Short mmCIF file of C-alpha atoms and ligand atoms in Angstrom, two decimals:
data_model
loop_
_atom_site.label_atom_id
_atom_site.label_comp_id
_atom_site.label_asym_id
_atom_site.label_seq_id
_atom_site.Cartn_x
_atom_site.Cartn_y
_atom_site.Cartn_z
CA MET K 268 18.22 -1.54 -23.60
CA PRO K 269 19.38 0.36 -20.54
CA TYR K 270 16.93 3.14 -19.85
CA GLN K 271 17.97 6.52 -18.52
CA LYS K 272 18.09 6.77 -14.76
CA GLY K 273 16.73 9.87 -13.11
CA ASP K 274 19.32 12.15 -11.54
CA GLY K 275 17.06 13.19 -8.68
CA LYS K 276 15.77 11.71 -5.43
CA SER K 277 15.00 8.03 -4.85
CA VAL K 278 11.47 7.63 -3.62
CA VAL K 279 9.19 4.79 -2.53
CA ILE K 280 5.55 5.68 -3.14
CA ALA K 281 2.73 3.87 -1.33
CA LEU K 282 -0.58 4.33 -3.16
CA GLY K 283 -3.76 4.33 -1.11
CA GLY K 284 -7.16 3.02 -2.11
CA ASN K 285 -8.34 6.29 -3.61
CA ALA K 286 -5.61 5.97 -6.26
CA LEU K 287 -7.05 2.59 -7.30
CA GLY K 288 -10.78 2.48 -6.52
CA ASN K 289 -12.75 -0.58 -5.53
CA THR K 290 -13.66 -2.32 -8.79
CA PRO K 291 -11.63 -3.26 -11.89
CA GLN K 292 -13.43 -0.65 -14.03
CA GLU K 293 -13.03 2.10 -11.42
CA GLN K 294 -9.39 1.08 -11.15
CA LEU K 295 -8.85 1.21 -14.92
CA ASP K 296 -10.17 4.78 -14.97
CA LEU K 297 -8.31 5.90 -11.84
CA VAL K 298 -4.85 4.48 -12.59
CA LYS K 299 -4.53 6.76 -15.62
CA ASN K 300 -4.80 9.74 -13.31
CA THR K 301 -2.52 8.05 -10.78
CA ALA K 302 0.06 7.42 -13.50
CA LYS K 303 0.00 11.08 -14.52
CA HIS K 304 1.03 12.14 -11.00
CA ILE K 305 3.73 9.48 -10.80
CA VAL K 306 5.12 10.50 -14.19
CA ASP K 307 5.12 14.14 -13.02
CA MET K 308 7.62 13.03 -10.36
CA VAL K 309 9.60 10.90 -12.82
CA GLY K 310 9.76 13.88 -15.17
CA GLU K 311 11.60 15.76 -12.41
CA GLY K 312 14.31 13.04 -12.45
CA THR K 313 12.96 11.09 -9.49
CA ASN K 314 13.70 7.34 -9.29
CA VAL K 315 10.54 5.64 -8.16
CA VAL K 316 9.37 2.36 -6.69
CA VAL K 317 5.58 2.22 -6.54
CA SER K 318 3.75 0.04 -4.06
CA HIS K 319 0.00 -0.07 -3.64
CA GLY K 320 -2.81 -1.29 -1.40
CA ASN K 321 -4.91 -4.36 -2.26
CA GLY K 322 -7.51 -4.68 0.51
CA PRO K 323 -10.59 -4.36 -1.71
CA GLN K 324 -9.00 -6.40 -4.51
CA VAL K 325 -7.62 -9.38 -2.55
CA GLY K 326 -10.94 -9.72 -0.72
CA MET K 327 -12.88 -9.50 -3.98
CA ILE K 328 -10.79 -12.23 -5.64
CA ASN K 329 -10.94 -14.56 -2.64
CA ASN K 330 -14.68 -14.00 -2.23
CA ALA K 331 -15.45 -14.46 -5.94
CA PHE K 332 -13.75 -17.85 -6.05
CA ALA K 333 -15.40 -18.93 -2.77
CA TYR K 334 -18.82 -17.89 -4.14
CA ALA K 335 -18.29 -19.67 -7.47
CA SER K 336 -16.99 -22.75 -5.69
CA ALA K 337 -20.02 -22.89 -3.40
CA HIS K 338 -22.43 -22.38 -6.31
CA ASP K 339 -21.05 -24.49 -9.16
CA GLY K 340 -19.12 -27.08 -7.17
CA LYS K 341 -16.42 -26.98 -9.87
CA THR K 342 -14.47 -23.76 -9.39
CA PRO K 343 -11.74 -24.22 -6.79
CA GLU K 344 -11.42 -21.89 -3.83
CA MET K 345 -8.52 -19.44 -4.14
CA PRO K 346 -6.35 -19.26 -1.00
CA PHE K 347 -5.39 -15.82 0.30
CA PRO K 348 -1.71 -15.93 -0.74
CA GLU K 349 -2.68 -16.78 -4.32
CA ALA K 350 -5.46 -14.16 -4.27
CA GLY K 351 -2.87 -11.64 -3.03
CA ALA K 352 -0.52 -12.54 -5.87
CA MET K 353 -3.40 -12.19 -8.36
CA SER K 354 -4.21 -8.75 -6.94
CA GLN K 355 -0.56 -7.69 -7.37
CA GLY K 356 -0.68 -8.96 -10.93
CA TYR K 357 -3.76 -7.18 -12.10
CA ILE K 358 -3.14 -3.94 -10.23
CA GLY K 359 0.51 -4.00 -11.28
CA TYR K 360 -0.44 -4.67 -14.90
CA GLN K 361 -2.81 -1.71 -15.01
CA LEU K 362 -0.41 0.61 -13.17
CA SER K 363 2.60 -0.37 -15.29
CA GLN K 364 0.66 0.03 -18.49
CA ALA K 365 -0.75 3.42 -17.50
CA ILE K 366 2.69 4.70 -16.42
CA LEU K 367 4.30 3.35 -19.59
CA ASN K 368 1.67 4.99 -21.82
CA ASP K 369 2.11 8.32 -20.04
CA LEU K 370 5.92 8.12 -20.30
CA LYS K 371 5.59 7.49 -24.04
CA ASP K 372 3.10 10.36 -24.45
CA ARG K 373 5.64 12.69 -22.86
CA GLY K 374 8.65 11.25 -24.68
CA ILE K 375 10.39 10.29 -21.42
CA MET K 376 12.95 7.51 -22.00
CA ARG K 377 12.09 5.44 -18.93
CA SER K 378 10.31 2.12 -18.63
CA THR K 379 8.43 0.08 -16.02
CA ALA K 380 8.85 -3.33 -14.42
CA CYS K 381 6.32 -5.07 -12.22
CA ILE K 382 7.41 -7.64 -9.65
CA VAL K 383 5.16 -10.05 -7.78
CA THR K 384 6.67 -9.73 -4.32
CA GLN K 385 6.74 -11.95 -1.25
CA THR K 386 7.28 -10.58 2.24
CA VAL K 387 8.55 -12.72 5.09
CA VAL K 388 6.48 -12.51 8.28
CA ASP K 389 7.02 -13.99 11.74
CA PRO K 390 4.85 -17.05 12.60
CA ASP K 391 4.79 -15.78 16.22
CA ASP K 392 3.49 -12.33 15.23
CA PRO K 393 0.59 -11.66 17.64
CA ALA K 394 -1.39 -10.27 14.68
CA PHE K 395 -2.27 -13.87 13.77
CA GLN K 396 -4.39 -14.05 16.94
CA ASN K 397 -6.28 -10.82 16.21
CA PRO K 398 -7.44 -10.15 12.63
CA THR K 399 -7.56 -6.40 11.92
CA LYS K 400 -6.99 -5.85 8.18
CA PRO K 401 -10.23 -5.01 6.33
CA VAL K 402 -10.51 -6.65 2.91
CA GLY K 403 -13.15 -6.87 0.20
CA ALA K 404 -16.36 -4.92 -0.17
CA PHE K 405 -18.27 -2.98 2.46
CA LEU K 406 -21.38 -4.81 3.67
CA SER K 407 -24.31 -3.90 5.87
CA GLU K 408 -24.29 -5.43 9.36
CA GLU K 409 -27.00 -7.87 8.27
CA GLU K 410 -25.09 -8.95 5.15
CA ALA K 411 -21.86 -9.33 7.13
CA LYS K 412 -23.50 -11.52 9.77
CA ALA K 413 -25.11 -13.73 7.10
CA LYS K 414 -21.79 -14.07 5.26
CA ALA K 415 -19.96 -14.87 8.51
CA ALA K 416 -22.49 -17.63 9.28
CA GLU K 417 -22.13 -19.02 5.73
CA THR K 418 -18.32 -18.92 5.50
CA GLY K 419 -16.92 -18.79 9.04
CA TRP K 420 -14.99 -15.63 8.09
CA THR K 421 -14.53 -12.76 10.59
CA PHE K 422 -16.22 -9.40 9.92
CA LYS K 423 -15.81 -6.12 11.77
CA GLU K 424 -17.22 -2.63 11.52
CA ASP K 425 -14.73 -0.41 9.60
CA ALA K 426 -14.42 3.13 10.97
CA GLY K 427 -18.12 3.99 10.54
CA ARG K 428 -18.03 3.09 6.82
CA GLY K 429 -19.71 -0.35 6.97
CA TRP K 430 -18.77 -3.95 7.73
CA ARG K 431 -15.85 -5.77 6.10
CA GLN K 432 -14.11 -9.10 6.34
CA VAL K 433 -10.94 -8.82 8.44
CA VAL K 434 -7.80 -10.97 8.22
CA ALA K 435 -4.52 -11.06 10.14
CA SER K 436 -2.02 -8.33 9.26
CA PRO K 437 1.45 -9.35 10.47
CA LYS K 438 4.42 -6.98 10.31
CA PRO K 439 6.82 -7.25 7.36
CA VAL K 440 10.19 -8.73 8.30
CA ARG K 441 11.96 -8.95 4.92
CA ILE K 442 11.07 -8.26 1.28
CA VAL K 443 12.16 -11.45 -0.51
CA GLU K 444 12.64 -9.85 -3.96
CA PHE K 445 14.42 -6.76 -2.58
CA ASP K 446 17.63 -7.28 -4.59
CA ALA K 447 15.72 -7.62 -7.85
CA VAL K 448 13.69 -4.46 -7.12
CA LYS K 449 16.89 -2.54 -6.31
CA ASP K 450 18.72 -3.76 -9.41
CA LEU K 451 15.81 -2.74 -11.63
CA MET K 452 15.59 0.67 -9.98
CA ASP K 453 19.36 1.12 -10.36
CA ASP K 454 18.92 0.30 -14.07
CA GLY K 455 16.41 3.15 -14.41
CA TYR K 456 13.12 1.23 -14.32
CA ILE K 457 10.07 2.54 -12.52
CA VAL K 458 9.33 -0.53 -10.45
CA VAL K 459 5.88 -1.56 -9.28
CA SER K 460 6.43 -3.93 -6.37
CA THR K 461 5.43 -4.97 -2.88
CA GLY K 462 1.76 -4.50 -3.80
CA GLY K 463 -0.56 -5.18 -0.91
CA GLY K 464 2.53 -5.19 1.29
CA GLY K 465 3.81 -8.30 -0.54
CA VAL K 466 2.32 -11.78 -0.31
CA PRO K 467 2.99 -12.83 3.30
CA VAL K 468 5.21 -15.92 3.57
CA PHE K 469 6.84 -17.91 6.35
CA GLU K 470 10.50 -18.78 5.86
CA GLU K 471 11.29 -22.15 7.41
CA ASP K 472 14.30 -24.38 6.69
CA GLY K 473 15.21 -22.12 3.78
CA GLN K 474 11.78 -22.55 2.14
CA TYR K 475 8.99 -20.02 1.65
CA THR K 476 5.31 -20.86 2.20
CA GLY K 477 2.34 -18.51 1.65
CA VAL K 478 0.28 -17.45 4.65
CA PRO K 479 -3.41 -16.42 4.65
CA ALA K 480 -2.99 -12.80 5.77
CA VAL K 481 -2.63 -9.31 4.29
CA ILE K 482 0.28 -7.05 5.25
CA ASP K 483 -0.16 -3.29 5.61
CA LYS K 484 1.31 -1.78 2.44
CA ASP K 485 2.46 1.37 4.24
CA ARG K 486 4.57 -0.71 6.64
CA SER K 487 6.10 -2.79 3.82
CA SER K 488 6.79 0.38 1.83
CA ALA K 489 8.57 1.83 4.88
CA LYS K 490 10.68 -1.33 5.11
CA LEU K 491 11.50 -1.18 1.39
CA ALA K 492 12.37 2.53 1.60
CA ALA K 493 14.60 1.98 4.65
CA ASP K 494 16.39 -0.97 3.00
CA PHE K 495 17.04 1.18 -0.09
CA GLY K 496 18.17 4.13 1.99
CA ALA K 497 15.61 6.05 -0.10
CA ASP K 498 15.54 9.83 0.18
CA MET K 499 11.82 9.73 0.75
CA LEU K 500 8.90 7.51 1.65
CA VAL K 501 5.79 9.06 0.08
CA ILE K 502 2.42 7.84 1.34
CA LEU K 503 -0.39 9.01 -0.93
CA THR K 504 -3.91 8.96 0.45
CA ALA K 505 -7.11 11.04 0.31
CA VAL K 506 -5.94 14.00 2.42
CA GLU K 507 -3.38 16.72 1.61
CA LYS K 508 -2.08 16.86 5.18
CA VAL K 509 -2.35 14.92 8.41
CA CYS K 510 -4.48 16.78 10.95
CA ILE K 511 -4.91 17.05 14.64
CA ASN K 512 -8.49 17.05 15.89
CA PHE K 513 -9.42 15.50 12.53
CA GLY K 514 -13.05 16.06 11.58
CA LYS K 515 -13.67 18.40 14.53
CA PRO K 516 -14.36 22.15 14.37
CA ASP K 517 -10.84 22.89 15.65
CA GLN K 518 -9.14 20.60 13.08
CA ALA K 519 -5.63 21.84 12.24
CA GLU K 520 -3.25 20.66 9.52
CA ILE K 521 0.27 19.52 10.41
CA SER K 522 3.07 20.50 7.98
CA THR K 523 5.99 18.91 9.80
CA MET K 524 6.42 16.47 12.69
CA THR K 525 9.47 14.98 14.31
CA VAL K 526 9.22 11.40 15.57
CA ALA K 527 8.88 12.73 19.12
CA GLU K 528 6.00 15.01 18.10
CA ALA K 529 4.31 12.23 16.13
CA GLU K 530 4.56 9.92 19.14
CA GLU K 531 3.02 12.59 21.34
CA TYR K 532 0.08 12.95 18.91
CA ILE K 533 -0.28 9.14 18.82
CA ALA K 534 -0.43 9.09 22.64
CA GLN K 535 -3.20 11.70 22.43
CA GLY K 536 -5.16 9.41 20.05
CA GLN K 537 -5.02 11.93 17.18
CA PHE K 538 -4.75 9.33 14.42
CA ALA K 539 -7.50 6.78 13.73
CA PRO K 540 -6.23 3.18 14.26
CA GLY K 541 -7.67 1.73 11.01
CA SER K 542 -6.55 4.57 8.75
CA MET K 543 -4.05 7.34 9.60
CA LEU K 544 -2.30 5.68 12.55
CA PRO K 545 -0.56 2.91 10.53
CA LYS K 546 0.61 5.54 8.02
CA VAL K 547 2.19 7.71 10.71
CA GLU K 548 3.69 4.61 12.35
CA ALA K 549 5.15 3.52 9.00
CA CYS K 550 6.72 6.98 8.58
CA ILE K 551 8.21 6.74 12.08
CA GLU K 552 9.62 3.27 11.28
CA PHE K 553 11.22 4.60 8.09
CA VAL K 554 12.91 7.68 9.55
CA GLN K 555 14.04 5.77 12.63
CA ALA K 556 15.66 3.11 10.42
CA HIS K 557 17.05 5.72 8.01
CA PRO K 558 17.39 9.08 9.83
CA GLU K 559 18.70 10.92 6.73
CA GLY K 560 15.40 10.17 4.98
CA LYS K 561 12.12 12.05 5.14
CA ALA K 562 8.59 10.67 5.05
CA LEU K 563 5.75 12.53 3.36
CA ILE K 564 2.02 11.97 3.70
CA THR K 565 -0.12 13.80 1.16
CA SER K 566 -2.72 13.34 -1.57
CA LEU K 567 -2.07 12.02 -5.05
CA GLU K 568 -2.85 15.44 -6.53
CA CYS K 569 -0.29 17.10 -4.26
CA ALA K 570 2.43 14.46 -4.70
CA ALA K 571 4.75 16.45 -7.00
CA ALA K 572 4.32 19.65 -4.94
CA GLY K 573 4.92 17.62 -1.78
CA LEU K 574 8.20 16.29 -3.14
CA GLU K 575 9.26 19.91 -3.71
CA GLY K 576 8.46 20.67 -0.07
CA LYS K 577 5.45 22.84 -0.92
CA THR K 578 2.74 20.85 0.84
CA GLY K 579 1.88 17.64 2.70
CA THR K 580 2.96 16.50 6.14
CA VAL K 581 6.68 15.75 6.43
CA ILE K 582 7.94 13.46 9.20
CA THR K 583 11.62 13.60 10.12
CA ALA K 584 13.73 11.83 12.71
N1 ADP B 895 -5.65 12.71 12.02
C1 ADP B 895 -6.00 12.49 10.74
N2 ADP B 895 -5.59 13.36 9.77
C2 ADP B 895 -5.94 13.18 8.48
N3 ADP B 895 -6.71 12.13 8.06
C3 ADP B 895 -7.13 11.24 8.98
C4 ADP B 895 -6.81 11.37 10.35
N4 ADP B 895 -7.36 10.34 11.04
C5 ADP B 895 -7.99 9.60 10.14
N5 ADP B 895 -7.87 10.13 8.88
C6 ADP B 895 -8.48 9.50 7.70
O1 ADP B 895 -7.52 8.55 7.23
C7 ADP B 895 -7.70 8.41 5.83
C8 ADP B 895 -6.52 7.65 5.24
O2 ADP B 895 -6.64 6.29 5.62
P1 ADP B 895 -7.19 5.19 4.61
O3 ADP B 895 -8.44 5.66 3.95
O4 ADP B 895 -7.24 3.89 5.34
O5 ADP B 895 -5.98 5.16 3.59
P2 ADP B 895 -5.68 4.58 2.15
O6 ADP B 895 -5.51 5.81 1.30
O7 ADP B 895 -4.40 3.83 2.31
O8 ADP B 895 -6.84 3.73 1.73
C9 ADP B 895 -7.84 9.84 5.38
O9 ADP B 895 -8.43 9.95 4.11
C10 ADP B 895 -8.76 10.41 6.49
O10 ADP B 895 -10.12 10.24 6.14
N1 CP B 896 -2.45 -4.29 1.85
C1 CP B 896 -2.95 -3.06 2.14
O1 CP B 896 -2.41 -2.32 2.98
O2 CP B 896 -4.11 -2.73 1.45
P1 CP B 896 -5.06 -1.47 1.68
O3 CP B 896 -4.19 -0.24 1.64
O4 CP B 896 -6.03 -1.52 0.53
O5 CP B 896 -5.72 -1.66 3.01
#
């Protein structure tokens, strides 16, 4: 049946790791809370596409199969593209279910659809020469070095939080299933898509082939939002507002930034490369591609208030 469509804004939401946790059980508990905040927005008439990160999950799946394969000699290894698709499936399943249950609890006549999404990337993207995307669990330096020797994988220190495997993170060029996502959104569905930025694929001679890499979900969400001409790109993370002098005694919250101001802060090194910088860059990409749109960075808890313009950091062209 055709579900009602909201009469409000169209929004692409990118969910950060704190909305999902690091393990399946943590995730199961957390997505119920995440769903509540998404349904708060839907209840206001907002039309929503939800994308999400998958760094911990895709690494966990790939690593689990590699470990089992090495130990029982029977389990196959699971390549990164397939592990990425699996992560979209199980995160999308939990998110869709939690949103659907919350919609039913509140008697809201909307439904969900979850799409395993592919994202075209450029084979010449320099990111393939320099792996930067942390995936999987945090390890100690000793554990990381042992694992690197055992597997040949690359590990790097992640922003003072421990050591993690890193893989290439090319830029998204095109969301393959864009038309399907748009049609479902136009039909009133709350669409979960482009999880983990979409499974990266090369497009050659009209054929798609998976690539072992992980795209930044904030960048893919920005691309999706720009292609939709969405009113807003909403990046939900652990902080209510972006700050200057983050973590220092003179830390100050930013409520609004133009692209020019954001670029000035970037030049000053205000945003950490592995965390806040790609979010701000994704917001810049969105508003530059779609100047009528606004980008919002805030926390999950503040999402509904942020949409109403009451909090968060808003980036405009
Ligand atoms: N200038 C800044 N302002 C606010 N937070 C910042 C800043 N620089 C770095 N951060 C950190 O970036 C984090 C968000 O990045 P990250 O944890 O990678 O996001 P995700 O929610 O997608 O997992 C924030 O929780 C904060 O700890
Ligand atoms: N794919 C992606 O951006 O995942 P994380 O947000 O978990 O790093």
